[in-house]
mmCIF file of C-alpha atoms in Angstrom:
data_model
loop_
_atom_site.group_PDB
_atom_site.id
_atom_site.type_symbol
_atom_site.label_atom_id
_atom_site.label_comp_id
_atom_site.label_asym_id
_atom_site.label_seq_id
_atom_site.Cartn_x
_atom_site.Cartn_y
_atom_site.Cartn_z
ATOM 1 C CA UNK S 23 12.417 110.103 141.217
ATOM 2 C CA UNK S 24 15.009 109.458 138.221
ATOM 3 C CA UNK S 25 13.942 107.854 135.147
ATOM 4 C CA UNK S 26 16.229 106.742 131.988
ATOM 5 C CA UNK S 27 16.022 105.282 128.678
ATOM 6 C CA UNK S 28 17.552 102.308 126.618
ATOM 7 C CA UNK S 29 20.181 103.700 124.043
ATOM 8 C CA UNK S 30 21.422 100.338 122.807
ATOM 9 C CA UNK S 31 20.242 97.926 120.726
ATOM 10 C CA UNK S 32 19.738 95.694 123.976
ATOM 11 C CA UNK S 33 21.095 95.412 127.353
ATOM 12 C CA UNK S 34 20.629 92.637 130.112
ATOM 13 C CA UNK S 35 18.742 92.737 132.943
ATOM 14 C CA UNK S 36 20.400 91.330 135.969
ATOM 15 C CA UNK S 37 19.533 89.848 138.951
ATOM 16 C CA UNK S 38 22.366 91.207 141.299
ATOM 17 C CA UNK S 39 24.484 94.228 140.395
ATOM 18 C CA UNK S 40 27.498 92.002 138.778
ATOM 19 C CA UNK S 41 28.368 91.357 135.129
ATOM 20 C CA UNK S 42 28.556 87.098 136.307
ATOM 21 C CA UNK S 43 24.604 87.865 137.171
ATOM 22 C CA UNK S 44 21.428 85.869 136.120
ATOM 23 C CA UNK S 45 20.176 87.715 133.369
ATOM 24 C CA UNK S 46 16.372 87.646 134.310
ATOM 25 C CA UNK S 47 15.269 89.987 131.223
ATOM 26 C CA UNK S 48 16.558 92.553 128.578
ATOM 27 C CA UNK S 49 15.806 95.785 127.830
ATOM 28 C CA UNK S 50 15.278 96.899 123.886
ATOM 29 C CA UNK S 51 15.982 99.818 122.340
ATOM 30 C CA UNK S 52 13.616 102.510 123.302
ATOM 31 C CA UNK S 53 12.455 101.245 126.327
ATOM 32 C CA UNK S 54 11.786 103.828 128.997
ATOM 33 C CA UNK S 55 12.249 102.896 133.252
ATOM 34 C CA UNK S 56 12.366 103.994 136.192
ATOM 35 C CA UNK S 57 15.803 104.217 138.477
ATOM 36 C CA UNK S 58 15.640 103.293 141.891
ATOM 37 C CA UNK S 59 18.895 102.817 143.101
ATOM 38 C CA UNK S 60 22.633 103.512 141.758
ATOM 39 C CA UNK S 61 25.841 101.875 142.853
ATOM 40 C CA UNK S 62 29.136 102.770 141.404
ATOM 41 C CA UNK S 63 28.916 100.550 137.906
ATOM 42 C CA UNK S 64 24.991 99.441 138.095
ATOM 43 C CA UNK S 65 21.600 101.167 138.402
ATOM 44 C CA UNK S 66 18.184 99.174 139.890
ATOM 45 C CA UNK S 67 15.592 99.959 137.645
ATOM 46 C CA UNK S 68 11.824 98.748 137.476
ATOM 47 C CA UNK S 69 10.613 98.885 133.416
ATOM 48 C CA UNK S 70 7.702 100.754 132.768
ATOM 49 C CA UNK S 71 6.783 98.576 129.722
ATOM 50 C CA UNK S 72 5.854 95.482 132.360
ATOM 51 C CA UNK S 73 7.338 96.430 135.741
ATOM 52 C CA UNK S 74 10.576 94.158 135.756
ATOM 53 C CA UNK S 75 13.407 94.680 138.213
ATOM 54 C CA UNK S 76 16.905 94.277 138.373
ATOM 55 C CA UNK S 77 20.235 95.569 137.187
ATOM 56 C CA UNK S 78 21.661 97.578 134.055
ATOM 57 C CA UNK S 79 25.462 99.101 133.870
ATOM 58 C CA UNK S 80 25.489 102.843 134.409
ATOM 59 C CA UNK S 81 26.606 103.311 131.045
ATOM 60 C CA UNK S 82 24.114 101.897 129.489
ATOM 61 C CA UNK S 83 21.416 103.879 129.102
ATOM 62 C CA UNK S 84 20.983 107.659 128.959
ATOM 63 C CA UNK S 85 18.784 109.774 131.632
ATOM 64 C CA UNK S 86 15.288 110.706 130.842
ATOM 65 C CA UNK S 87 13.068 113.523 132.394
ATOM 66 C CA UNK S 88 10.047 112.851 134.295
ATOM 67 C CA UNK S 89 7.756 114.994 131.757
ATOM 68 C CA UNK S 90 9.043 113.208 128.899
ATOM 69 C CA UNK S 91 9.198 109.744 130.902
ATOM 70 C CA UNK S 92 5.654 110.583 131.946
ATOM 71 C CA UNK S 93 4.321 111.130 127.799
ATOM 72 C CA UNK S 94 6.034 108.316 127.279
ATOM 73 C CA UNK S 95 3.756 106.513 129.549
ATOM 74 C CA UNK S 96 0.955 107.675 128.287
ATOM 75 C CA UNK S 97 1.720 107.552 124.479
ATOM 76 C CA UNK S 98 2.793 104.372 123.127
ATOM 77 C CA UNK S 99 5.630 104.276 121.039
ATOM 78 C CA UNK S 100 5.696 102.629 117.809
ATOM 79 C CA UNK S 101 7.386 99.485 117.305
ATOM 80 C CA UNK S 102 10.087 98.191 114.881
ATOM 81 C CA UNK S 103 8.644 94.577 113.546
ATOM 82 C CA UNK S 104 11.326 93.034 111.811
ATOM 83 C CA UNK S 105 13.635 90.954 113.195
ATOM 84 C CA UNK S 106 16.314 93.709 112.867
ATOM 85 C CA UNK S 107 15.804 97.383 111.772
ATOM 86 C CA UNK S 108 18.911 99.532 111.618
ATOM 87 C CA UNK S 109 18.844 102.981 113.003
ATOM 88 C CA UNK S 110 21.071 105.328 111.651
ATOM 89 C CA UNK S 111 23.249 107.460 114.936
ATOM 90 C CA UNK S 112 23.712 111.149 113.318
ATOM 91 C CA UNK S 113 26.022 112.194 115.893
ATOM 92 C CA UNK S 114 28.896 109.827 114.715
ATOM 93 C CA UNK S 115 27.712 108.719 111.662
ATOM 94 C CA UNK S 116 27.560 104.835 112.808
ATOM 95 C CA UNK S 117 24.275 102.136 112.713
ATOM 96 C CA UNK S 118 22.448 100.493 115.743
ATOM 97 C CA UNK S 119 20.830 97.273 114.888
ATOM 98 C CA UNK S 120 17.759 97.081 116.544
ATOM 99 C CA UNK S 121 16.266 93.923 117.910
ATOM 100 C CA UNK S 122 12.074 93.458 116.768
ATOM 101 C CA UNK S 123 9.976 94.811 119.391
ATOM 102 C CA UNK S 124 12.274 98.120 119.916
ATOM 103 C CA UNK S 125 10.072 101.357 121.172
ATOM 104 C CA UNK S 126 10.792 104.245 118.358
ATOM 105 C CA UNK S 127 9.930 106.643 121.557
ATOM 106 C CA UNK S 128 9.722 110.462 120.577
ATOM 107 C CA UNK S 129 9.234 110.120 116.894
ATOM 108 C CA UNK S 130 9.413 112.339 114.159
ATOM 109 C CA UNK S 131 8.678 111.585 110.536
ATOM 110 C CA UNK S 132 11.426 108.797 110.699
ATOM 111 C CA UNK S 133 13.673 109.898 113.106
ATOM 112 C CA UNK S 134 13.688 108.971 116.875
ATOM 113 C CA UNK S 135 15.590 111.069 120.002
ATOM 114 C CA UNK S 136 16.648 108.847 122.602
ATOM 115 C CA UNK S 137 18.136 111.247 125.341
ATOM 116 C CA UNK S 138 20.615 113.824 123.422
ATOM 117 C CA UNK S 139 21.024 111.413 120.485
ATOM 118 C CA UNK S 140 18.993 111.190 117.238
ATOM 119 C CA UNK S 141 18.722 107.997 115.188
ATOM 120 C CA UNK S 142 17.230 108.053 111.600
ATOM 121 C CA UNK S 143 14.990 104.614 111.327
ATOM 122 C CA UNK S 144 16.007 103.000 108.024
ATOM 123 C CA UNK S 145 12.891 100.675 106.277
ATOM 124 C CA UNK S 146 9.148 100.772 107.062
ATOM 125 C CA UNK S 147 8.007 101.643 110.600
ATOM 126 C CA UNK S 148 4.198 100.397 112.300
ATOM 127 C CA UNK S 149 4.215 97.182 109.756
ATOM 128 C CA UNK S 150 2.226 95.100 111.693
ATOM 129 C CA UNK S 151 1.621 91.445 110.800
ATOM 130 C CA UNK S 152 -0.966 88.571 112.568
ATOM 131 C CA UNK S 153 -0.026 86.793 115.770
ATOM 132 C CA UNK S 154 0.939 83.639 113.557
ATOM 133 C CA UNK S 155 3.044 85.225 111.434
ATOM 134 C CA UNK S 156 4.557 87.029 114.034
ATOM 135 C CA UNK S 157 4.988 84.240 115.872
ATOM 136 C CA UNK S 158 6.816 81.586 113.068
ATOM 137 C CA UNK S 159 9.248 84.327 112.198
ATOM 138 C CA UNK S 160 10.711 83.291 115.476
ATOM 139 C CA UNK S 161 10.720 80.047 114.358
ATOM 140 C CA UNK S 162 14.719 78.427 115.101
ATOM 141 C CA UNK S 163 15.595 81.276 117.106
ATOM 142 C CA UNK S 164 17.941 79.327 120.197
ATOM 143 C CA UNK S 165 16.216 79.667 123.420
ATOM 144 C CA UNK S 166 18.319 82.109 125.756
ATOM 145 C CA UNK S 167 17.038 82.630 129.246
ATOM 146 C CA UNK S 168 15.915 86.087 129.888
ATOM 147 C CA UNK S 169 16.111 86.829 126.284
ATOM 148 C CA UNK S 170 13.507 88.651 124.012
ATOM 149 C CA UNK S 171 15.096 89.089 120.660
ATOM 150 C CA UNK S 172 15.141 86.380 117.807
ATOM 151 C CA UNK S 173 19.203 86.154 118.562
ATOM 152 C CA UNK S 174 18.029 84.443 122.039
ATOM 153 C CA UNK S 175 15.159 84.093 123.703
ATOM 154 C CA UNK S 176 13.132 82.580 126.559
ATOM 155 C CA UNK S 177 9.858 80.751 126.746
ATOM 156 C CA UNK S 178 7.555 83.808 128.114
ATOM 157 C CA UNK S 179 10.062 86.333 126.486
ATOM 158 C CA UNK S 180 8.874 84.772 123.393
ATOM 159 C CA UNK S 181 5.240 85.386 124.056
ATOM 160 C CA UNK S 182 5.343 88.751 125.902
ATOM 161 C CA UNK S 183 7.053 89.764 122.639
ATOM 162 C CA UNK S 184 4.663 88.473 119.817
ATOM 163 C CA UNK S 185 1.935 89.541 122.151
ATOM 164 C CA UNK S 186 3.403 93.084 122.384
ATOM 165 C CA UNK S 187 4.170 93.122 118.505
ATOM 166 C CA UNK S 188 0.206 92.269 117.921
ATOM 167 C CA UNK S 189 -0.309 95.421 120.557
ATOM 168 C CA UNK S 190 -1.323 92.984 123.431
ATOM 169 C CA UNK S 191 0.424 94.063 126.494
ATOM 170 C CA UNK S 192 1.307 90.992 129.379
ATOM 171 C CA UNK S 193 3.508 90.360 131.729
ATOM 172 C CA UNK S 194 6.947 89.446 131.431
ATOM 173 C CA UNK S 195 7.738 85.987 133.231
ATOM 174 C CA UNK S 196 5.270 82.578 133.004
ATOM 175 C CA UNK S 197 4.415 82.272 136.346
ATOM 176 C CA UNK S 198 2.655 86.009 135.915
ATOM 177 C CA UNK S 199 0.940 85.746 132.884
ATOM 178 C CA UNK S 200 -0.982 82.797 134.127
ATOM 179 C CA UNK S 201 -2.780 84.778 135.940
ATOM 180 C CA UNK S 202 -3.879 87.125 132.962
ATOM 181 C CA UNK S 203 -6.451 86.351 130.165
ATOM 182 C CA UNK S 204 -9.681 84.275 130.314
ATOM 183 C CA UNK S 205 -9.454 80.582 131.400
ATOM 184 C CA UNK S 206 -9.999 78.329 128.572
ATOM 185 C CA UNK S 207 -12.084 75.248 129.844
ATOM 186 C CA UNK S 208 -10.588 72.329 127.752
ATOM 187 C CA UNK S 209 -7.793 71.784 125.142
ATOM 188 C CA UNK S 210 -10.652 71.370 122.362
ATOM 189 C CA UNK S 211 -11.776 75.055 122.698
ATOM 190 C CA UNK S 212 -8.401 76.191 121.721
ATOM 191 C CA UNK S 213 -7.738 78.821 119.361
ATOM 192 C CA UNK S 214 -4.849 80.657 117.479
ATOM 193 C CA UNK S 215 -3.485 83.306 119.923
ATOM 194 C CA UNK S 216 -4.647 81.784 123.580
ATOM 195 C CA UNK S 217 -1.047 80.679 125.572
ATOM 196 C CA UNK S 218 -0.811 77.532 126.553
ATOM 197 C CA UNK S 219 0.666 76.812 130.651
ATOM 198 C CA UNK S 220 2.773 74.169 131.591
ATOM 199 C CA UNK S 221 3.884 72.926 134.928
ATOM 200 C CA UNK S 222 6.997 71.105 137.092
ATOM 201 C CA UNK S 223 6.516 68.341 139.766
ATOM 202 C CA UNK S 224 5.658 70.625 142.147
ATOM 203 C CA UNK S 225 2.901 72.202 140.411
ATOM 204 C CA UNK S 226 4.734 75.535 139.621
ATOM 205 C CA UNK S 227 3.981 77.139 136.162
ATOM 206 C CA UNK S 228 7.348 77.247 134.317
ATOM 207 C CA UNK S 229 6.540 76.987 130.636
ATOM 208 C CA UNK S 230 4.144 79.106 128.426
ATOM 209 C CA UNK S 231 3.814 78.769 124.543
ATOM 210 C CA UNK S 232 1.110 80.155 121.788
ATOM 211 C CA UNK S 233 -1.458 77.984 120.537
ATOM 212 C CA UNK S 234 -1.457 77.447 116.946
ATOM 213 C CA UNK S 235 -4.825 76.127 117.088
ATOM 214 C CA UNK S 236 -6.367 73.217 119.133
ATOM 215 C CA UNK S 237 -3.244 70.402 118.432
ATOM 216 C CA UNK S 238 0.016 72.344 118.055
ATOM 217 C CA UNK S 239 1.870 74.960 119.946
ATOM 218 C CA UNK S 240 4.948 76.931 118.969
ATOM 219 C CA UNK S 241 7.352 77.709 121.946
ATOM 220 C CA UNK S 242 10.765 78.357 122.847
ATOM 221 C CA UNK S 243 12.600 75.024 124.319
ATOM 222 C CA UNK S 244 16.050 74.529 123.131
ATOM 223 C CA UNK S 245 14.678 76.770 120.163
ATOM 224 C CA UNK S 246 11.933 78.015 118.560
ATOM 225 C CA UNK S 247 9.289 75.465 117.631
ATOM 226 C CA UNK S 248 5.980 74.226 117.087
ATOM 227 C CA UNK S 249 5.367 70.982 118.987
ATOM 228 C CA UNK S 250 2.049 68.962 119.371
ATOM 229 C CA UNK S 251 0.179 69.165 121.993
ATOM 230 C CA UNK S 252 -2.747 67.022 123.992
ATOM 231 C CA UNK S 253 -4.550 66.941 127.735
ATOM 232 C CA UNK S 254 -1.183 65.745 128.595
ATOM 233 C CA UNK S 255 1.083 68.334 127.657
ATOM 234 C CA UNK S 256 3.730 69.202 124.926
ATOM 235 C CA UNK S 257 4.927 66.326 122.900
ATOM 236 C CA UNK S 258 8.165 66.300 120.717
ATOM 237 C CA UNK S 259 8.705 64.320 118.055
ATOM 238 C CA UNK S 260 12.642 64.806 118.165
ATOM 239 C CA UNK S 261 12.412 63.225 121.400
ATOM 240 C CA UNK S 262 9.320 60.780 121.189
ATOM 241 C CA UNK S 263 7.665 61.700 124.284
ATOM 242 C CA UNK S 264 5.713 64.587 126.519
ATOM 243 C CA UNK S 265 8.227 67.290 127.542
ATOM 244 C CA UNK S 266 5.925 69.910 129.518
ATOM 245 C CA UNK S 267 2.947 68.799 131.914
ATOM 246 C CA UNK S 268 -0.212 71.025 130.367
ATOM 247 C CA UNK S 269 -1.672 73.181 133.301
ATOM 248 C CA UNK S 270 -4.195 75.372 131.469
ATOM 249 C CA UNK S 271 -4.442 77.598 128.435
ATOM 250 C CA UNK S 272 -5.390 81.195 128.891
ATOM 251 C CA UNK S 273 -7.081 83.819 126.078
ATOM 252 C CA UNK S 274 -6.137 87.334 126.000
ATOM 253 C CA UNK S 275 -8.068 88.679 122.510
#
């Protein structure tokens, strides 16, 4: 088995082995995975953060040992908390600006090897804030789908990466973290933290936000916001009615 290791600041995930892809999910700085198939420009990897598939370009990423993919594991990284952190290259004397939510894997004092490269981290590292905090510095940040950066970003991107920012691992897509946490009974009982599920016509969950407390939500839909929110479902006062059909809110702390 062949592993590897994110050297960017983020790289798309894709669906199919072609830059016109879906991008279904990124990958962040740091972020360790597992190769399971190569083709002559792309790689099929599964992450090891949340166990997403699909597509990176070959030279995206450098290669990573099984021991050190294996501590990795086992040893989580520190995260970088602001909405960008810039990491100092050594080799070439250059700055990668990394996204909130990158893994400093392989730390030491303040600098991080990825592969054969170092990278001094510039600014505080393990600043940890609360989930609402967390959550409204995302606030305006234009929904992209498959993204998980405050540049762009998706509905359960959004709350896998708060989550994983308040050291709450889930899932990566809606439709999986569903099935996580505690059931919730009614809308009343609703606390800061618990996600909120929302679903289409044909009963599939396709939305997720984080409850704020028992009346608003903030979610990604067109952007970052917080919304109100009822037995009914999500509803926006830019556009005077429900926009999501509530399915059931779910607590994970």
């Amino acid at each position: 088995m062949e592993y590897g290791i994110c050297n960017l600041a983020v790289i798309p995930l894709r669906a199919e082995a072609n830059d016109r892809s879906e991008q279904v999910s990124q990958v962040l700085f740091g972020e360790a995975f597992e190769i399971i198939e190569w083709s002559e420009r792309w790689v099929k990897i599964i992450t090891e953060s949340d166990g997403y598939e699909g597509w990176i370009g070959r030279l995206q990423f450098a290669m990573l040992g099984h021991i050190a993919y294996k501590n990795l594991k086992h040893t989580k990284p520190l995260l970088t908390y602001r909405a960008v952190t810039q990491a100092w290259k050594i080799a070439d004397n250059s700055v990668v600006y990394l996204p909130a939510g990158s893994s400093l894997a392989f730390l030491e004092g303040t600098t991080c090897r990825i592969g054969n490269e170092r990278f001094e981290i510039i600014g505080e590292i393990g600043e940890r804030e609360d989930i609402a905090t967390t959550a409204k510095s995302f606030l305006n940040s234009p929904y992209l789908w498959g993204g998980r950066t405050h540049f762009g970003i998706d509905c359960s991107g959004f709350t896998q990466v708060v989550f994983s920012l308040n050291n709450i691992k889930i899932k990566r897509d809606a439709s999986q973290q569903v099935q996580e946490g505690v059931l919730v009974e009614n809308i009343e009982e609703a606390r800061l933290g618990d996600l909120a599920f929302f679903n289409n016509e044909a009963g599939k969950v396709t939305h997720v936000g984080i409850m704020m407390n028992n009346e608003y939500i903030i979610h990604a839909s067109g952007k970052v916001k917080i919304d109100t929110i009822d037995k009914d479902g999500i509803y926006s006062q830019e556009q005077k009615r429900h926009t999501h059909k509530f399915h059931s809110i779910r607590r994970f702390m």
